[in-house]
GROMACS .gro file of C-alpha atoms in nm:
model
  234
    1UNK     CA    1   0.474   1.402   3.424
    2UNK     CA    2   0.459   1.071   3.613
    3UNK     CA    3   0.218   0.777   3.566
    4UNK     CA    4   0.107   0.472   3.830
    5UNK     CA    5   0.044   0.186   3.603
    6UNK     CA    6  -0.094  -0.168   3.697
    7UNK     CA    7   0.064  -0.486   3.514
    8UNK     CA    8   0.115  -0.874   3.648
    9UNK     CA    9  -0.096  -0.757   3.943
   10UNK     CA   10   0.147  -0.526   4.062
   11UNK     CA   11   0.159  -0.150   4.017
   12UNK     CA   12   0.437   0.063   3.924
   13UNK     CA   13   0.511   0.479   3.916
   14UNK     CA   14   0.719   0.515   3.582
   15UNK     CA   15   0.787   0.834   3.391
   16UNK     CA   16   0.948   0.913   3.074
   17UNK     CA   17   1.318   0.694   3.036
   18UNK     CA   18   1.250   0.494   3.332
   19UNK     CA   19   1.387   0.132   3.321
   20UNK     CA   20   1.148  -0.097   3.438
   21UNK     CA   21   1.130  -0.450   3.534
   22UNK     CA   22   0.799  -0.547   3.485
   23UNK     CA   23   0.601  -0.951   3.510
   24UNK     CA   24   0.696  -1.137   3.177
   25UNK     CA   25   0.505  -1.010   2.892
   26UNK     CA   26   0.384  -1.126   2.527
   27UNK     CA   27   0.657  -0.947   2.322
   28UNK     CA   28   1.002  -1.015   2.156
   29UNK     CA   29   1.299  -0.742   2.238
   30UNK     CA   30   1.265  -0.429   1.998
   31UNK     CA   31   0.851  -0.434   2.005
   32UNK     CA   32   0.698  -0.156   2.120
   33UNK     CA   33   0.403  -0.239   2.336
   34UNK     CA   34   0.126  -0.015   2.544
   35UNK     CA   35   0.024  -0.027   2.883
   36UNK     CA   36  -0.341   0.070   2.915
   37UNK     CA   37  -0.418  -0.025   3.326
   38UNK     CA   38  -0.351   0.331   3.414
   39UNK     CA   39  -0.478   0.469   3.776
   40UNK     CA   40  -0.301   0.762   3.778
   41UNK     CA   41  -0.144   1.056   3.582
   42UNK     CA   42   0.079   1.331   3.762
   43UNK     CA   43   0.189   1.646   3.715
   44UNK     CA   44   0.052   2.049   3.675
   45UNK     CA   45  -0.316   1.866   3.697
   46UNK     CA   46  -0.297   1.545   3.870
   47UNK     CA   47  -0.579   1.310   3.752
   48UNK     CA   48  -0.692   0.993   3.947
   49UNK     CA   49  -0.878   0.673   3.807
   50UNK     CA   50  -1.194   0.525   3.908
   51UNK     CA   51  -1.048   0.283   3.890
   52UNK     CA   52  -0.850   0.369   3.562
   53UNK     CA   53  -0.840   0.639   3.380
   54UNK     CA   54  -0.993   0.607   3.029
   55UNK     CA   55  -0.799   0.614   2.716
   56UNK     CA   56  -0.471   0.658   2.901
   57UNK     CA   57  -0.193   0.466   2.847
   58UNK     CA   58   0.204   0.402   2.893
   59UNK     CA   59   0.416   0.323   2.565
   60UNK     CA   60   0.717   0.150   2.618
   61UNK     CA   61   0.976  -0.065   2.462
   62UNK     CA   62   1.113  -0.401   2.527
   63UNK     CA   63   1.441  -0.436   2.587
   64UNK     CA   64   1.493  -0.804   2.712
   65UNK     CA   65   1.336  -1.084   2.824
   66UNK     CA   66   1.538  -1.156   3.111
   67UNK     CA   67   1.518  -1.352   3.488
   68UNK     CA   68   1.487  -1.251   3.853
   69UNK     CA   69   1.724  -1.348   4.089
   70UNK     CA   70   1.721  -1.679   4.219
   71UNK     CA   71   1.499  -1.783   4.525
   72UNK     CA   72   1.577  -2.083   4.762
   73UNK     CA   73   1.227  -2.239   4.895
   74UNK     CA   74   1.323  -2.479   5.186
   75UNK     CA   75   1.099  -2.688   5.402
   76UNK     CA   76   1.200  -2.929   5.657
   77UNK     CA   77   0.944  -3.104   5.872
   78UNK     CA   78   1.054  -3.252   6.178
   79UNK     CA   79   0.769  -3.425   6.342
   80UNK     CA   80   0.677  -3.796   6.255
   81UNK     CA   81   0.798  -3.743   5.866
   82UNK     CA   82   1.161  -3.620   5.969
   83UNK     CA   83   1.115  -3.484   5.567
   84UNK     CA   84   1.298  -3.186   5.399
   85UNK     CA   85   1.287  -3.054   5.052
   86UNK     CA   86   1.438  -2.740   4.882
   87UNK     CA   87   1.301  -2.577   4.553
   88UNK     CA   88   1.468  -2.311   4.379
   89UNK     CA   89   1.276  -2.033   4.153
   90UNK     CA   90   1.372  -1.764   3.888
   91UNK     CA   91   1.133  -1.511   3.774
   92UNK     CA   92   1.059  -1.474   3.459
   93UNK     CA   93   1.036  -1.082   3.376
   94UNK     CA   94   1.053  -0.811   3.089
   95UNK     CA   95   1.275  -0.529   3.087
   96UNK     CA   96   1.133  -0.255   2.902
   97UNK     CA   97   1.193   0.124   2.892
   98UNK     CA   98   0.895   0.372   2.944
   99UNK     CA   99   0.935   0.614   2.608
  100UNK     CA  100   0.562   0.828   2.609
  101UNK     CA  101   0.288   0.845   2.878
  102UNK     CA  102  -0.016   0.953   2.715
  103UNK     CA  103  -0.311   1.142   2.920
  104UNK     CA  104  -0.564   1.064   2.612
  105UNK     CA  105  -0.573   0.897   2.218
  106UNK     CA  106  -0.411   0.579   2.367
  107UNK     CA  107  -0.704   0.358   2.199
  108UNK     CA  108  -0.630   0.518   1.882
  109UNK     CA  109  -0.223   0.480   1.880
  110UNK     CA  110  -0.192   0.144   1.707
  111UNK     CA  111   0.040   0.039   2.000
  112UNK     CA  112  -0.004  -0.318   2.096
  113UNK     CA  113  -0.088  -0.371   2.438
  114UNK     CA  114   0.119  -0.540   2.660
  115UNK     CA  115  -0.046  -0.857   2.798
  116UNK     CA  116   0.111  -1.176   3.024
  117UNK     CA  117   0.236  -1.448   2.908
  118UNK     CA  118  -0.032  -1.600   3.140
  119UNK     CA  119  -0.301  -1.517   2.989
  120UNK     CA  120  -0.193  -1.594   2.587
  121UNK     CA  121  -0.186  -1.892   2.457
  122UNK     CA  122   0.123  -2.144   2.396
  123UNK     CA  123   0.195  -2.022   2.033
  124UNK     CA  124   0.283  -1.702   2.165
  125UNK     CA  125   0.485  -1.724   2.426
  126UNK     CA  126   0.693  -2.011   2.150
  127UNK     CA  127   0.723  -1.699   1.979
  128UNK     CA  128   0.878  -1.496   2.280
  129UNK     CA  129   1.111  -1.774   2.327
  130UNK     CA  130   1.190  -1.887   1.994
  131UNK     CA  131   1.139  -2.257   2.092
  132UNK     CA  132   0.847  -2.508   1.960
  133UNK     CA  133   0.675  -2.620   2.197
  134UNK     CA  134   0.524  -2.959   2.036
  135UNK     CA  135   0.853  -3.080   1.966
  136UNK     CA  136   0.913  -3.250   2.266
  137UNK     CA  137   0.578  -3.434   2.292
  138UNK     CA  138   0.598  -3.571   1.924
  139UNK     CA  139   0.970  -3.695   2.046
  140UNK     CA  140   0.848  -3.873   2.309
  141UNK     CA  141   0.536  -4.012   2.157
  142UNK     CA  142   0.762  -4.173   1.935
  143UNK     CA  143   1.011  -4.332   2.121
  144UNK     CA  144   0.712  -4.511   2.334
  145UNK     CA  145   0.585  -4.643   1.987
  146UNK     CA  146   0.933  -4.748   1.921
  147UNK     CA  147   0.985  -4.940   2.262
  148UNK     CA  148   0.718  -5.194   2.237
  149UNK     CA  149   0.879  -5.316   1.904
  150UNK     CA  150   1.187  -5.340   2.058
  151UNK     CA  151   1.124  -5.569   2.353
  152UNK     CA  152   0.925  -5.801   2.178
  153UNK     CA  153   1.220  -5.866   1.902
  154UNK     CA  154   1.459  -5.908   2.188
  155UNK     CA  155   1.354  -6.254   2.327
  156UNK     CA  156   1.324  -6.412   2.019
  157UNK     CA  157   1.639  -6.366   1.875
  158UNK     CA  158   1.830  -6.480   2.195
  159UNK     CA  159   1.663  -6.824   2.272
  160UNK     CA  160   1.774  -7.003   1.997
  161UNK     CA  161   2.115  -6.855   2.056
  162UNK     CA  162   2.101  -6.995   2.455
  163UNK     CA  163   1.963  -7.344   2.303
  164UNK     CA  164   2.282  -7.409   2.087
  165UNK     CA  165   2.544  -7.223   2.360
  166UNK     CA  166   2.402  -7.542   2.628
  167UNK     CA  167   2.423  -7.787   2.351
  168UNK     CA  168   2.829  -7.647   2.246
  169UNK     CA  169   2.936  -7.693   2.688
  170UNK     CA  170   2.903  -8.031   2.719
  171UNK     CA  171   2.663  -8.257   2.939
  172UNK     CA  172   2.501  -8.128   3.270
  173UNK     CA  173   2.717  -8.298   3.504
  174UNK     CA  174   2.520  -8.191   3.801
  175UNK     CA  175   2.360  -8.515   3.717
  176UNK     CA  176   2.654  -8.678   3.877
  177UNK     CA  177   2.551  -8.749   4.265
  178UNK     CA  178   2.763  -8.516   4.449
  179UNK     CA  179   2.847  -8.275   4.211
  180UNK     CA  180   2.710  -7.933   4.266
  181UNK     CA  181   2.683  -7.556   4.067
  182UNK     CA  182   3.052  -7.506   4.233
  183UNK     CA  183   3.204  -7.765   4.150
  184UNK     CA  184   3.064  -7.817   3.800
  185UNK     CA  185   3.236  -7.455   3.747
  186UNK     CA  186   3.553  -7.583   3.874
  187UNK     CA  187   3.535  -7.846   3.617
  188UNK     CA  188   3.491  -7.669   3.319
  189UNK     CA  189   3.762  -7.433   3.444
  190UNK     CA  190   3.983  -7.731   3.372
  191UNK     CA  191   3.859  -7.809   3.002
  192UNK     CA  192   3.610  -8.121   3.182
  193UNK     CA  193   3.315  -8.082   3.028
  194UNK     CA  194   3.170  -8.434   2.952
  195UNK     CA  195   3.069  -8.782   3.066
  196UNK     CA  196   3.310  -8.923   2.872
  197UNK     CA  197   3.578  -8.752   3.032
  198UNK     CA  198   3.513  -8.845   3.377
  199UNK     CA  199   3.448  -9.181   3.254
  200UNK     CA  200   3.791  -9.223   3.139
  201UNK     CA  201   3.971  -9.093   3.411
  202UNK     CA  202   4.288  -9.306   3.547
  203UNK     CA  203   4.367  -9.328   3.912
  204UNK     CA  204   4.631  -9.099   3.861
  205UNK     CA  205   4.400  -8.806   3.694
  206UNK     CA  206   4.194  -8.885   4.007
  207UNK     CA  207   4.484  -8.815   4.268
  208UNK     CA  208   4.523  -8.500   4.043
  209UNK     CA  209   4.213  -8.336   4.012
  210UNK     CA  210   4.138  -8.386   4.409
  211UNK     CA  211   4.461  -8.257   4.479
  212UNK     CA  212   4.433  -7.954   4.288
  213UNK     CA  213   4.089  -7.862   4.330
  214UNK     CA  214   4.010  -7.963   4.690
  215UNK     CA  215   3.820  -8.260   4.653
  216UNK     CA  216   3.904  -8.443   4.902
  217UNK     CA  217   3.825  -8.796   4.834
  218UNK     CA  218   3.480  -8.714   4.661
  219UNK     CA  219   3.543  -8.849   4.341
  220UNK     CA  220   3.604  -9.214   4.494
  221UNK     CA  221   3.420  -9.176   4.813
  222UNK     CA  222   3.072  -9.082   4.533
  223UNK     CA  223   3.215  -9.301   4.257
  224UNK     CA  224   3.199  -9.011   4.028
  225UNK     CA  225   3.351  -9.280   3.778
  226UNK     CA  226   3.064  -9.526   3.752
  227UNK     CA  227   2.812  -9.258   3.764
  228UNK     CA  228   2.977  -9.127   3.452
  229UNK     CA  229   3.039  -9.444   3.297
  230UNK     CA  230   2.625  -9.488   3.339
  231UNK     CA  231   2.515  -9.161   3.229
  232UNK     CA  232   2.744  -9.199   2.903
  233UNK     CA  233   2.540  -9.538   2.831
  234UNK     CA  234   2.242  -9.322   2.859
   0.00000   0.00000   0.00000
């Protein structure tokens, strides 16, 4: 005896021991669940649905809740866009093995019936999969409550920190005529970091600091010196 059943929108001839892969259904592996789309039953007396046949059904039991094989979707579009884009795809499905096809009583068996996954509701198909499925949204809502906090503490704590690191350098010697963002970094690489300092240079630490860092007759040509000397007096 052979049975055409309908399930996920597809139909299917199964008889007794067949293995079928079948459009994931509302079940864990072990349950025992009843098909009851039936629109045909085979055999000595062949009976056809119109279009199912009433109280017939298809017992069967889960096996696994498994995947199809993988499909690659790829679309390239070469006009104006010049665009591509590939998508791959698994199926999910439910192996299950056909045990009892019954011709009448199936509304009376006590068998669940076996429904999609599509058309249950979230809390069961958690239960097919073992996983919660509000634990990633309360996860989430909390790190965005957590953020805000964070980025107002942030600023705060650093600008008195940046107040006292410009106060600990020295003075701004770009204040100094001639004397740029390059080569105030050139003079702190060399410990110069002050008014003072400049102020108190010999003509000897002149010769020596042009020499070494390329200036070329700046210091004396700008009078770096006097400038210095000025800016000290404040």
């Amino acid at each position: 005896m052979f049975a055409v059943l309908k399930t996920g929108g597809k139909q299917y001839k199964v008889q007794a021991g067949d293995m079928l892969r079948v459009e994931r259904i509302a079940a864990s592996a072990g349950d025992t669940v009843q098909f009851n789309e039936v629109l045909m039953l085979g055999g000595d007396t062949p009976t056809i649905g119109a279009p199912m046949i009433e109280d017939a059904g298809v017992q069967a039991e889960v096996v696994d809740q498994i995947k199809g094989e993988k499909v690659i979707h790829f679309v390239k579009r070469r006009r104006k866009h010049s665009s591509k884009r590939t998508k791959g795809h698994r199926q999910k499905l439910t192996l299950v093995k056909i045990t009892e096809i019954l011709a009448s009583g199936a509304g009376k068996s006590g068998v669940a019936a076996a429904i999609g996954t599509g058309s249950v509701s979230a809390a069961a198909v958690a239960a097919i999969t073992g996983k919660a499925v509000d634990a990633p949204v309360k996860k989430a809502k909390k790190a965005k409550a957590e953020k805000p906090a964070a980025t107002e503490e942030a600023p705060k704590a650093k600008k008195p920190a940046a107040k006292k690191a410009a106060k600990a350098d020295g003075d701004d010697l770009s204040q100094i005529s001639g004397v740029g963002p390059v080569i105030v970094g050139k003079l702190h690489a060399e410990g110069i970091t002050t008014f003072a300092q400049i102020a108190a240079w010999t003509d000897a630490d002149v010769e020596a600091i042009e020499e070494k860092l390329s200036f070329k007759g700046r210091v004396g040509r700008e009078d770096w010196i006097a400038q210095a000397k000025d800016l000290t007096k404040g």
